[in-house]
Coordinates of C-alpha atoms in Angstrom, one line a residue:
Chain Y
M115 CA -32.8 -1.7 -6.7
E116 CA -29.0 -1.9 -6.7
L117 CA -27.1 1.4 -6.8
W118 CA -23.3 1.3 -7.6
F119 CA -20.8 4.0 -8.0
T120 CA -17.9 3.0 -10.4
E121 CA -14.6 4.7 -10.7
E122 CA -12.5 3.9 -13.7
H123 CA -9.0 3.4 -12.5
T124 CA -8.0 3.0 -16.1
E125 CA -10.1 2.2 -19.2
N126 CA -9.5 -1.5 -18.3
V127 CA -10.0 -1.4 -14.6
R128 CA -13.1 -0.5 -12.6
F129 CA -13.6 -0.1 -8.9
S130 CA -17.3 -0.3 -7.9
I131 CA -18.9 0.6 -4.6
R132 CA -22.4 -0.2 -3.5
V133 CA -24.4 2.9 -2.6
D134 CA -27.2 3.2 -0.1
R135 CA -28.1 6.8 -0.9
H136 CA -27.0 9.5 -3.3
I137 CA -27.1 12.3 -0.8
V138 CA -26.2 15.3 -3.0
S139 CA -25.0 16.0 -6.6
E140 CA -24.0 19.5 -7.6
Q141 CA -22.2 21.0 -10.5
S142 CA -20.1 24.0 -9.4
D143 CA -18.3 26.5 -11.6
F144 CA -15.4 24.2 -11.5
Q145 CA -16.4 20.6 -11.1
K146 CA -19.1 18.0 -10.3
I147 CA -19.4 17.2 -6.6
D148 CA -21.3 14.2 -5.3
V149 CA -21.8 12.7 -1.8
F150 CA -22.8 9.1 -1.3
E151 CA -23.7 7.1 1.7
T152 CA -22.3 3.6 1.4
P153 CA -22.4 0.4 3.5
E154 CA -18.7 -0.3 3.2
F155 CA -17.1 3.1 3.5
G156 CA -19.7 5.3 5.1
K157 CA -20.0 8.7 3.5
M158 CA -17.9 9.4 0.3
L159 CA -17.0 12.6 -1.4
I160 CA -16.6 12.3 -5.2
I161 CA -15.4 15.0 -7.5
D162 CA -15.6 14.6 -11.3
D163 CA -16.3 10.9 -10.7
F164 CA -13.1 10.3 -8.7
V165 CA -13.1 9.3 -5.0
M166 CA -11.8 12.2 -2.9
L167 CA -12.4 10.7 0.5
T168 CA -14.3 8.1 2.4
E169 CA -15.4 8.2 6.0
K170 CA -13.7 4.8 6.5
D171 CA -10.1 5.7 5.4
E172 CA -9.8 9.5 5.1
F173 CA -7.7 9.4 8.2
I174 CA -4.8 7.7 6.3
Y175 CA -4.6 10.5 3.7
H176 CA -5.1 13.4 6.2
E177 CA -2.6 12.1 8.8
M178 CA 0.0 11.4 6.2
I179 CA -0.2 14.8 4.5
T180 CA 0.1 16.7 7.8
H181 CA 2.0 14.8 10.6
V182 CA 5.0 13.9 8.4
P183 CA 6.0 17.6 7.9
M184 CA 4.8 18.6 11.4
A185 CA 7.1 16.0 13.1
V186 CA 10.1 17.4 11.2
N187 CA 10.0 21.0 12.5
Q188 CA 8.4 21.7 15.9
N189 CA 8.4 25.5 15.1
I190 CA 5.8 25.4 12.4
K191 CA 3.5 28.2 13.2
N192 CA 2.2 29.7 9.9
I193 CA 0.7 27.3 7.4
L194 CA -0.8 27.7 4.0
V195 CA -3.1 24.9 2.8
I196 CA -4.1 24.9 -0.9
G197 CA -7.2 22.9 -1.9
A198 CA -8.4 20.6 0.9
G199 CA -12.0 21.8 0.8
D200 CA -13.2 18.9 2.8
G201 CA -11.4 20.2 5.8
G202 CA -9.6 17.0 6.8
T203 CA -6.1 18.5 6.5
V204 CA -7.1 21.5 8.6
R205 CA -8.6 19.2 11.2
E206 CA -5.3 17.5 11.7
L207 CA -3.3 20.7 11.8
T208 CA -5.5 22.3 14.4
R209 CA -4.5 19.5 16.8
Y210 CA -1.1 21.2 17.3
N211 CA -1.2 23.9 20.0
S212 CA 2.1 25.2 18.4
V213 CA 0.3 26.2 15.2
E214 CA -0.7 29.8 15.2
K215 CA -2.3 30.5 11.8
I216 CA -3.7 28.3 9.0
E217 CA -4.6 30.0 5.7
M218 CA -6.6 27.8 3.5
V219 CA -7.2 28.6 -0.2
E220 CA -9.8 26.6 -1.9
I221 CA -10.9 27.6 -5.4
D222 CA -14.4 26.0 -5.1
K223 CA -16.5 27.3 -2.2
K224 CA -19.1 24.6 -3.0
V225 CA -16.7 21.9 -1.9
V226 CA -16.5 23.6 1.5
D227 CA -20.2 24.2 1.8
I228 CA -21.1 20.6 0.9
S229 CA -18.4 19.3 3.3
M230 CA -19.7 21.6 6.1
E231 CA -23.2 20.2 5.6
Y232 CA -22.6 16.5 4.9
L233 CA -19.0 15.6 6.1
P234 CA -18.7 16.9 9.6
F235 CA -16.0 14.3 10.4
T236 CA -13.6 16.2 8.1
A237 CA -15.0 19.7 8.1
S238 CA -15.4 20.0 11.9
R239 CA -12.4 22.4 12.4
L240 CA -12.9 24.7 9.4
N241 CA -14.3 27.3 11.7
S242 CA -11.5 27.2 14.2
E243 CA -10.3 30.7 15.1
K244 CA -6.8 29.8 13.8
V245 CA -8.2 29.1 10.3
K246 CA -8.7 31.7 7.7
L247 CA -10.5 30.6 4.5
Y248 CA -10.0 32.2 1.1
F249 CA -12.1 31.1 -1.9
E250 CA -9.6 32.0 -4.5
D251 CA -7.2 30.6 -7.2
G252 CA -4.3 29.0 -5.3
L253 CA -1.7 29.9 -7.9
K254 CA -2.7 33.6 -7.8
F255 CA -2.8 33.6 -4.1
V256 CA 0.6 32.2 -3.5
K257 CA 2.1 34.5 -6.1
T258 CA 1.6 37.5 -3.8
K259 CA 3.4 35.9 -0.9
E260 CA 7.1 36.1 0.1
N261 CA 9.0 34.5 3.0
E262 CA 5.8 34.0 5.0
Y263 CA 5.0 30.3 5.6
D264 CA 6.8 27.5 7.6
L265 CA 4.8 24.9 5.7
I266 CA 2.7 24.8 2.5
I267 CA 0.4 21.8 2.0
V268 CA -1.0 21.2 -1.5
D269 CA -4.0 19.0 -1.1
S270 CA -5.2 19.0 -4.6
T271 CA -7.3 16.9 -6.9
D272 CA -5.6 15.2 -9.8
P273 CA -4.0 17.4 -12.5
I274 CA -7.3 17.5 -14.4
G275 CA -9.8 20.3 -14.1
P276 CA -9.0 23.1 -11.5
G277 CA -6.1 21.0 -10.1
V278 CA -4.0 21.4 -13.2
E279 CA -2.2 24.6 -12.3
L280 CA -1.2 23.2 -8.9
F281 CA 1.2 20.8 -10.8
T282 CA 3.0 23.5 -12.8
K283 CA 6.6 24.6 -12.3
E284 CA 5.5 28.2 -11.9
F285 CA 3.3 27.2 -9.0
Y286 CA 6.2 25.3 -7.2
E287 CA 8.5 28.4 -7.8
N288 CA 5.9 30.6 -6.2
C289 CA 5.6 28.2 -3.2
F290 CA 9.4 28.3 -2.8
K291 CA 9.3 32.1 -2.7
A292 CA 6.3 32.1 -0.3
L293 CA 8.2 29.8 2.2
K294 CA 10.6 31.0 4.9
E295 CA 14.2 29.9 4.6
D296 CA 13.5 26.7 6.4
G297 CA 10.1 26.1 4.8
I298 CA 8.6 22.8 3.8
L299 CA 6.2 22.0 0.9
V300 CA 4.2 18.8 1.0
N301 CA 1.9 17.8 -1.9
Q302 CA -0.5 15.1 -3.0
H303 CA 1.9 13.3 -5.4
E304 CA -0.3 10.8 -7.3
S305 CA 0.5 7.1 -7.6
P306 CA 3.2 5.0 -9.3
Y307 CA 1.1 2.2 -10.6
Y308 CA -1.4 3.1 -13.3
K309 CA -0.1 5.0 -16.3
R310 CA -2.1 8.3 -15.8
E311 CA -1.1 8.8 -12.2
Q312 CA 2.4 7.5 -12.9
E313 CA 3.0 10.2 -15.5
A314 CA 1.5 12.9 -13.2
M315 CA 3.8 11.7 -10.4
Q316 CA 6.9 11.8 -12.7
K317 CA 6.1 15.3 -14.1
A318 CA 5.4 16.7 -10.6
H319 CA 8.7 15.3 -9.2
K320 CA 10.8 16.5 -12.1
K321 CA 9.5 20.1 -11.6
I322 CA 9.7 20.0 -7.8
K323 CA 13.3 18.8 -7.7
E324 CA 14.3 21.6 -10.1
V325 CA 13.0 24.1 -7.6
F326 CA 13.8 22.7 -4.1
P327 CA 17.2 21.5 -2.9
I328 CA 15.6 18.6 -1.0
A329 CA 12.8 16.7 -2.8
R330 CA 11.7 13.3 -1.4
V331 CA 8.6 11.2 -1.9
Y332 CA 6.8 9.0 0.7
Q333 CA 4.0 6.5 0.4
A334 CA 0.9 5.3 2.1
H335 CA -1.7 2.5 1.8
I336 CA -5.0 4.2 0.7
P337 CA -7.3 1.5 -0.4
T338 CA -10.0 3.7 -2.0
Y339 CA -7.6 5.5 -4.3
G340 CA -6.6 3.8 -7.6
S341 CA -4.1 0.9 -6.9
G342 CA -4.2 1.7 -3.2
H343 CA -0.5 2.9 -3.4
W344 CA -0.5 6.6 -3.0
L345 CA 2.4 9.1 -2.8
F346 CA 3.2 12.4 -1.1
G347 CA 6.0 14.8 -1.9
F348 CA 8.2 16.4 0.8
A349 CA 10.2 19.3 -0.6
S350 CA 12.2 21.6 1.5
K351 CA 14.8 24.3 1.7
K352 CA 16.6 22.9 4.7
Y353 CA 15.1 19.9 6.5
D354 CA 15.6 16.3 5.5
P355 CA 12.4 14.5 6.3
V356 CA 14.1 11.5 7.9
K357 CA 17.3 12.8 9.4
D358 CA 15.5 15.8 10.9
L359 CA 12.5 13.9 12.3
N360 CA 11.9 15.3 15.7
E361 CA 10.8 12.0 17.2
E362 CA 11.1 12.8 20.9
W363 CA 9.2 16.1 20.5
W364 CA 6.4 14.6 18.4
N365 CA 5.9 11.7 20.8
S366 CA 5.9 14.1 23.8
I367 CA 2.9 16.1 22.5
K368 CA 0.8 12.9 22.4
I369 CA -1.3 13.3 19.3
D370 CA -3.4 10.2 19.0
T371 CA -3.2 8.9 15.4
R372 CA -4.6 5.8 13.7
Y373 CA -2.1 5.5 10.8
Y374 CA 0.9 7.7 11.4
D375 CA 3.6 7.2 14.0
T376 CA 7.3 8.1 14.0
E377 CA 8.4 4.6 13.1
L378 CA 6.1 4.6 10.1
H379 CA 7.4 8.1 9.3
K380 CA 10.9 6.6 8.8
G381 CA 9.5 3.6 7.0
C382 CA 7.3 5.4 4.5
F383 CA 10.3 7.0 2.7
A384 CA 11.6 3.6 1.8
L385 CA 10.2 3.3 -1.7
P386 CA 10.1 0.2 -3.9
N387 CA 12.9 0.0 -6.5
Y388 CA 10.5 0.4 -9.4
V389 CA 9.1 3.7 -7.9
K390 CA 12.6 5.0 -7.2
K391 CA 13.5 4.3 -10.8
L392 CA 10.4 6.1 -12.2
L393 CA 11.3 9.1 -10.0
S394 CA 14.9 9.2 -10.9
N395 CA 14.0 8.9 -14.6
A396 CA 11.5 11.7 -14.3
Chain T
M123 CA -18.1 -7.9 -27.1
E124 CA -16.8 -6.7 -23.7
L125 CA -15.5 -9.4 -21.3
W126 CA -14.8 -8.4 -17.7
F127 CA -13.6 -10.4 -14.7
T128 CA -14.9 -9.2 -11.4
E129 CA -13.6 -10.0 -8.0
E130 CA -15.8 -9.2 -5.0
H131 CA -13.6 -7.6 -2.4
T132 CA -16.6 -7.6 -0.2
E133 CA -20.3 -7.9 -1.0
N134 CA -20.3 -4.1 -1.4
V135 CA -17.0 -3.6 -3.3
R136 CA -16.1 -5.0 -6.7
F137 CA -12.9 -4.9 -8.7
S138 CA -13.3 -5.5 -12.4
I139 CA -10.7 -6.1 -15.0
R140 CA -11.2 -6.1 -18.8
V141 CA -10.3 -9.4 -20.3
D142 CA -9.0 -10.0 -23.8
R143 CA -9.1 -13.7 -23.7
H144 CA -10.2 -16.5 -21.3
I145 CA -7.3 -18.8 -21.9
V146 CA -8.2 -21.7 -19.7
S147 CA -10.8 -22.7 -17.1
E148 CA -10.4 -26.0 -15.2
Q149 CA -12.0 -27.5 -12.2
S150 CA -9.5 -29.5 -10.2
D151 CA -10.2 -31.9 -7.3
F152 CA -9.7 -28.9 -5.1
Q153 CA -10.6 -25.6 -6.8
K154 CA -11.5 -23.7 -9.9
I155 CA -8.5 -22.4 -11.9
D156 CA -8.7 -19.8 -14.6
V157 CA -6.2 -17.9 -16.7
F158 CA -7.0 -14.7 -18.4
E159 CA -5.1 -12.5 -20.8
T160 CA -5.8 -8.8 -19.9
P161 CA -4.8 -5.5 -21.5
E162 CA -3.9 -3.9 -18.1
F163 CA -2.2 -6.7 -16.2
G164 CA -1.1 -9.2 -18.8
K165 CA -1.8 -12.8 -17.9
M166 CA -3.7 -13.4 -14.6
L167 CA -4.1 -16.6 -12.6
I168 CA -7.5 -16.8 -10.8
I169 CA -8.4 -19.5 -8.2
D170 CA -12.0 -19.8 -7.0
D171 CA -12.7 -16.3 -8.5
F172 CA -9.9 -14.6 -6.5
V173 CA -6.8 -13.0 -8.2
M174 CA -3.7 -15.1 -7.3
L175 CA -1.3 -13.2 -9.5
T176 CA -0.9 -10.9 -12.5
E177 CA 2.0 -10.7 -14.8
K178 CA 2.2 -7.0 -14.1
D179 CA 2.7 -7.1 -10.4
E180 CA 3.5 -10.7 -9.2
F181 CA 7.1 -9.5 -8.7
I182 CA 5.9 -7.5 -5.6
Y183 CA 4.4 -10.5 -3.8
H184 CA 7.2 -13.0 -4.8
E185 CA 10.0 -10.7 -3.9
M186 CA 8.5 -9.8 -0.6
I187 CA 7.7 -13.4 0.5
T188 CA 11.3 -14.5 -0.3
H189 CA 14.0 -11.8 0.0
V190 CA 12.8 -10.6 3.5
P191 CA 13.7 -13.9 5.2
M192 CA 16.7 -14.6 2.9
A193 CA 18.3 -11.3 3.8
V194 CA 18.1 -12.1 7.5
N195 CA 20.1 -15.3 7.4
Q196 CA 22.8 -15.9 4.8
N197 CA 23.1 -19.6 5.8
I198 CA 19.6 -20.6 4.5
K199 CA 20.3 -23.8 2.6
N200 CA 17.3 -26.1 3.0
I201 CA 13.9 -24.6 2.3
L202 CA 10.3 -25.9 2.4
V203 CA 7.7 -24.1 0.3
I204 CA 4.1 -24.9 0.8
G205 CA 1.6 -23.9 -1.8
A206 CA 3.1 -21.6 -4.4
G207 CA 2.0 -23.7 -7.4
D208 CA 2.6 -20.9 -9.8
G209 CA 6.3 -21.1 -9.2
G210 CA 7.0 -17.4 -8.5
T211 CA 8.3 -18.1 -5.0
V212 CA 10.7 -20.8 -6.2
R213 CA 11.9 -18.6 -9.0
E214 CA 13.1 -16.0 -6.5
L215 CA 14.7 -18.6 -4.2
T216 CA 16.7 -20.2 -7.0
R217 CA 18.4 -16.8 -7.5
Y218 CA 20.5 -17.6 -4.4
N219 CA 23.6 -19.7 -5.1
S220 CA 23.7 -20.4 -1.4
V221 CA 20.4 -22.3 -1.4
E222 CA 21.0 -26.0 -1.8
K223 CA 17.5 -27.6 -1.7
I224 CA 14.0 -26.4 -2.2
E225 CA 11.2 -28.8 -1.4
M226 CA 7.8 -27.5 -2.7
V227 CA 4.6 -29.1 -1.5
E228 CA 1.5 -28.1 -3.6
I229 CA -1.7 -30.0 -3.0
D230 CA -3.0 -29.3 -6.4
K231 CA -0.9 -30.6 -9.3
K232 CA -3.3 -28.8 -11.8
V233 CA -2.1 -25.4 -10.6
V234 CA 1.5 -26.4 -11.4
D235 CA 0.5 -27.9 -14.8
I236 CA -1.4 -24.8 -15.8
S237 CA 1.3 -22.5 -14.6
M238 CA 4.0 -24.5 -16.5
E239 CA 1.9 -24.2 -19.7
Y240 CA 0.6 -20.7 -19.5
L241 CA 2.6 -18.7 -16.9
P242 CA 6.3 -19.3 -17.8
F243 CA 7.2 -15.9 -16.2
T244 CA 6.6 -17.5 -12.8
A245 CA 6.9 -21.2 -13.4
S246 CA 10.3 -21.0 -15.3
R247 CA 12.4 -22.4 -12.4
L248 CA 10.1 -25.2 -11.2
N249 CA 12.3 -27.7 -13.0
S250 CA 15.6 -26.4 -11.5
E251 CA 17.7 -29.3 -10.2
K252 CA 17.6 -27.8 -6.7
V253 CA 13.8 -28.1 -6.6
K254 CA 11.9 -31.2 -5.6
L255 CA 8.1 -31.0 -6.1
Y256 CA 5.6 -33.0 -4.0
F257 CA 1.9 -33.0 -4.8
E258 CA 0.6 -33.6 -1.4
D259 CA -1.2 -32.2 1.6
G260 CA 1.1 -29.6 3.1
L261 CA -0.1 -30.2 6.7
K262 CA 0.5 -33.9 6.4
F263 CA 3.9 -33.4 4.8
V264 CA 5.3 -31.1 7.4
K265 CA 4.0 -33.3 10.2
T266 CA 6.6 -35.9 9.3
K267 CA 9.6 -33.5 9.5
E268 CA 11.8 -32.5 12.4
N269 CA 14.7 -30.1 12.7
E270 CA 15.2 -30.1 8.9
Y271 CA 14.6 -26.6 7.4
D272 CA 16.2 -23.3 7.7
L273 CA 13.2 -21.6 6.2
I274 CA 9.5 -22.5 5.6
I275 CA 7.5 -20.3 3.2
V276 CA 3.7 -20.7 3.3
D277 CA 2.5 -19.3 0.0
S278 CA -1.2 -20.2 0.4
T279 CA -4.5 -19.1 -0.9
D280 CA -6.9 -17.5 1.5
P281 CA -8.3 -19.7 4.3
I282 CA -11.1 -20.9 2.2
G283 CA -11.0 -24.2 0.3
P284 CA -7.7 -26.2 0.5
G285 CA -5.9 -23.3 2.1
V286 CA -7.8 -23.6 5.4
E287 CA -5.5 -26.0 7.1
L288 CA -2.5 -23.8 6.4
F289 CA -4.0 -21.4 8.9
T290 CA -4.4 -23.8 11.9
K291 CA -2.4 -23.8 15.1
E292 CA -1.6 -27.5 14.5
F293 CA 0.1 -26.5 11.2
Y294 CA 2.2 -23.8 12.8
E295 CA 3.3 -26.1 15.5
N296 CA 4.4 -28.7 13.0
C297 CA 6.3 -25.9 11.1
F298 CA 8.0 -25.0 14.4
K299 CA 9.1 -28.7 14.8
A300 CA 10.2 -29.0 11.2
L301 CA 12.4 -25.9 11.5
K302 CA 16.0 -26.0 12.7
E303 CA 16.9 -24.1 15.9
D304 CA 17.4 -20.9 14.0
G305 CA 14.5 -21.5 11.6
I306 CA 12.2 -18.9 10.0
L307 CA 8.6 -19.2 9.0
V308 CA 7.2 -16.7 6.5
N309 CA 3.6 -16.8 5.5
Q310 CA 1.0 -15.0 3.3
H311 CA -0.8 -13.1 6.1
E312 CA -3.9 -11.6 4.5
S313 CA -4.8 -7.9 4.8
P314 CA -5.9 -5.5 7.5
Y315 CA -8.6 -3.6 5.6
Y316 CA -11.7 -5.5 4.7
K317 CA -13.4 -7.6 7.3
R318 CA -12.9 -11.1 5.9
E319 CA -9.1 -10.7 5.5
Q320 CA -8.8 -8.7 8.6
E321 CA -10.3 -11.5 10.7
A322 CA -8.1 -14.1 8.9
M323 CA -5.1 -11.9 9.7
Q324 CA -5.9 -11.6 13.3
K325 CA -6.6 -15.3 13.7
A326 CA -3.3 -16.3 12.0
H327 CA -1.3 -13.9 14.1
K328 CA -2.8 -15.0 17.3
K329 CA -1.9 -18.6 16.6
I330 CA 1.6 -17.9 15.3
K331 CA 2.6 -15.8 18.3
E332 CA 1.5 -18.6 20.6
V333 CA 3.9 -20.9 18.8
F334 CA 7.0 -18.8 17.9
P335 CA 9.0 -16.6 20.3
I336 CA 9.3 -13.9 17.5
A337 CA 6.3 -13.1 15.4
R338 CA 6.3 -9.9 13.3
V339 CA 4.2 -8.8 10.4
Y340 CA 5.3 -6.8 7.4
Q341 CA 3.5 -5.1 4.5
A342 CA 3.6 -4.5 0.8
H343 CA 1.6 -2.6 -1.8
I344 CA 0.0 -5.2 -4.1
P345 CA -2.6 -3.3 -6.2
T346 CA -4.4 -6.4 -7.6
Y347 CA -5.2 -7.9 -4.1
G348 CA -8.2 -6.6 -2.2
S349 CA -7.4 -3.1 -0.7
G350 CA -3.9 -3.2 -2.2
H351 CA -2.5 -3.5 1.4
W352 CA -1.1 -6.9 1.9
L353 CA 0.7 -8.5 4.8
F354 CA 3.3 -11.2 5.4
G355 CA 4.2 -12.9 8.6
F356 CA 7.8 -13.4 9.8
A357 CA 8.0 -15.8 12.7
S358 CA 11.2 -17.2 14.0
K359 CA 13.0 -19.1 16.7
K360 CA 16.0 -16.7 16.9
Y361 CA 16.3 -14.0 14.3
D362 CA 14.7 -10.6 14.6
P363 CA 13.8 -9.5 11.0
V364 CA 15.1 -6.0 11.4
K365 CA 17.9 -6.2 13.9
D366 CA 19.3 -9.3 12.2
L367 CA 19.0 -8.0 8.7
N368 CA 22.3 -8.8 7.0
E369 CA 22.4 -5.8 4.8
E370 CA 26.0 -5.9 3.7
W371 CA 25.8 -9.5 2.6
W372 CA 22.5 -9.2 0.8
N373 CA 23.8 -6.1 -1.1
S374 CA 27.0 -7.9 -1.9
I375 CA 25.3 -10.8 -3.8
K376 CA 23.7 -8.3 -6.2
I377 CA 20.2 -9.8 -6.7
D378 CA 18.4 -7.4 -9.0
T379 CA 15.0 -6.6 -7.6
R380 CA 12.1 -4.4 -8.7
Y381 CA 10.4 -3.9 -5.4
Y382 CA 12.5 -5.2 -2.5
D383 CA 15.7 -3.6 -1.2
T384 CA 17.3 -3.5 2.3
E385 CA 16.0 0.0 3.0
L386 CA 12.4 -1.1 2.2
H387 CA 13.1 -4.2 4.3
K388 CA 13.5 -2.0 7.4
G389 CA 10.6 0.2 6.3
C390 CA 8.0 -2.6 5.6
F391 CA 7.9 -3.6 9.3
A392 CA 6.7 -0.2 10.3
L393 CA 2.9 -0.8 10.3
P394 CA 0.1 1.7 10.7
N395 CA -1.2 2.2 14.2
Y396 CA -4.6 0.7 13.3
V397 CA -2.9 -2.5 12.0
K398 CA -0.7 -2.8 15.1
K399 CA -3.8 -2.4 17.2
L400 CA -5.7 -5.2 15.3
L401 CA -2.6 -7.5 15.7
S402 CA -2.2 -6.8 19.4
N403 CA -5.9 -7.4 20.0
A404 CA -5.8 -10.6 18.1

């Protein structure tokens, strides 16, 4: 028997992965959650038929969504993480001794439960004493906060299903309010290549730059996401992600990384012309 | 009826593209050549079942294999291009008034004939008066040359079939000899992600750095190649690709590009740690 998982990148493009074992399949109140064991990528977390992470390359996504903002401000102590139920983002953040508190708000407890059980490589630090988990609606949670966080990371699914509200202008405005005067917002910013993600990227950027004085976008090579060309947003009240990179400090704390370093930090903000054009026309 | 073309990225990973029309399929003396019309990517050139180019994103590959070396030395006048039968590399090079002569050596005339007939968007400049085409073995051709070229571009298929010899140390040594004392060699350098291309990348880099005093690698996002993370080699006798970037000159000649610019030029040499490690262990 051959078992294959197929993600439709578009209605005309399919990415198929051979599966050794379908480990779990659950329908939560919010979405369908599957875990596969695969020969190429190890374990994979799939939500609503889209690849969320693979054991082989989750390090790329999780390093890029965390170390880029962390290397800009060495005084980041209080962090809010929205989404990120698999735990990979928190795992990276707990590597900083300087971080004091991480509040993580995930709407779907089932994602955390499944990750704790089947994906220990990402979920391993979710029970760190610095971490406080809330199983709530991210938009409602952030609405109640003011001048509280040094960094907010929005590690969301695509703007389909429960992720939709994390792409609204109201949400970005609430993040702005919840951040301190030198706060940074980093978000999963979709992809420039296929139409669906391209439109989501443009809409998100348009809204974020209406709210934050500094709104930049950076890129990474993530082979198991559609097109492999994935973006993150860096929005901030004060810090420029490249000019204010604290290279010396970040290299002095010796965090061992497999994708990120401070040279790549500077390089990843140099976007292709066609992406810059899409963003400026957003 | 549904028609799909599938490329096997590995035996466990498949990339499938919906096809509107199978325009041509020919077996040459060297390889199987197909052209498809597709709704997502426009026309596609396939050789031995691997995607060589698509109308949608060939600009990324062709801009990156040409403008990176061209922006380093404004006195590049004589160029040798090996492979590149589709014409995209030559198209980009003919945009420079400063270029005097382009010799292109493609072993398989059928690739050029098919490209001229079905892929005018890449083949359009193959009959420029600056271009001289040779349908010969690239290794043999370059062996006869000495101190002749400012730039050699190796725009080859993977090291399978006729592309194999363009990945040998003998070939790189002959390129070194054929280049002038400030010559640059740029090559299609495979990909770091899946095992087959990862090994080809390591082998190529090991050989090139044994031959050239300067041997760097740079990256681009090419969604229709396996993993979407593709590499190019920049080897040279004298110029460092970043320190010697002639930014002011390149921006003054106003070549309109959709992927490349001089900021991205500097950024694309900042490789992920795992790629640097693979290259230094090569």
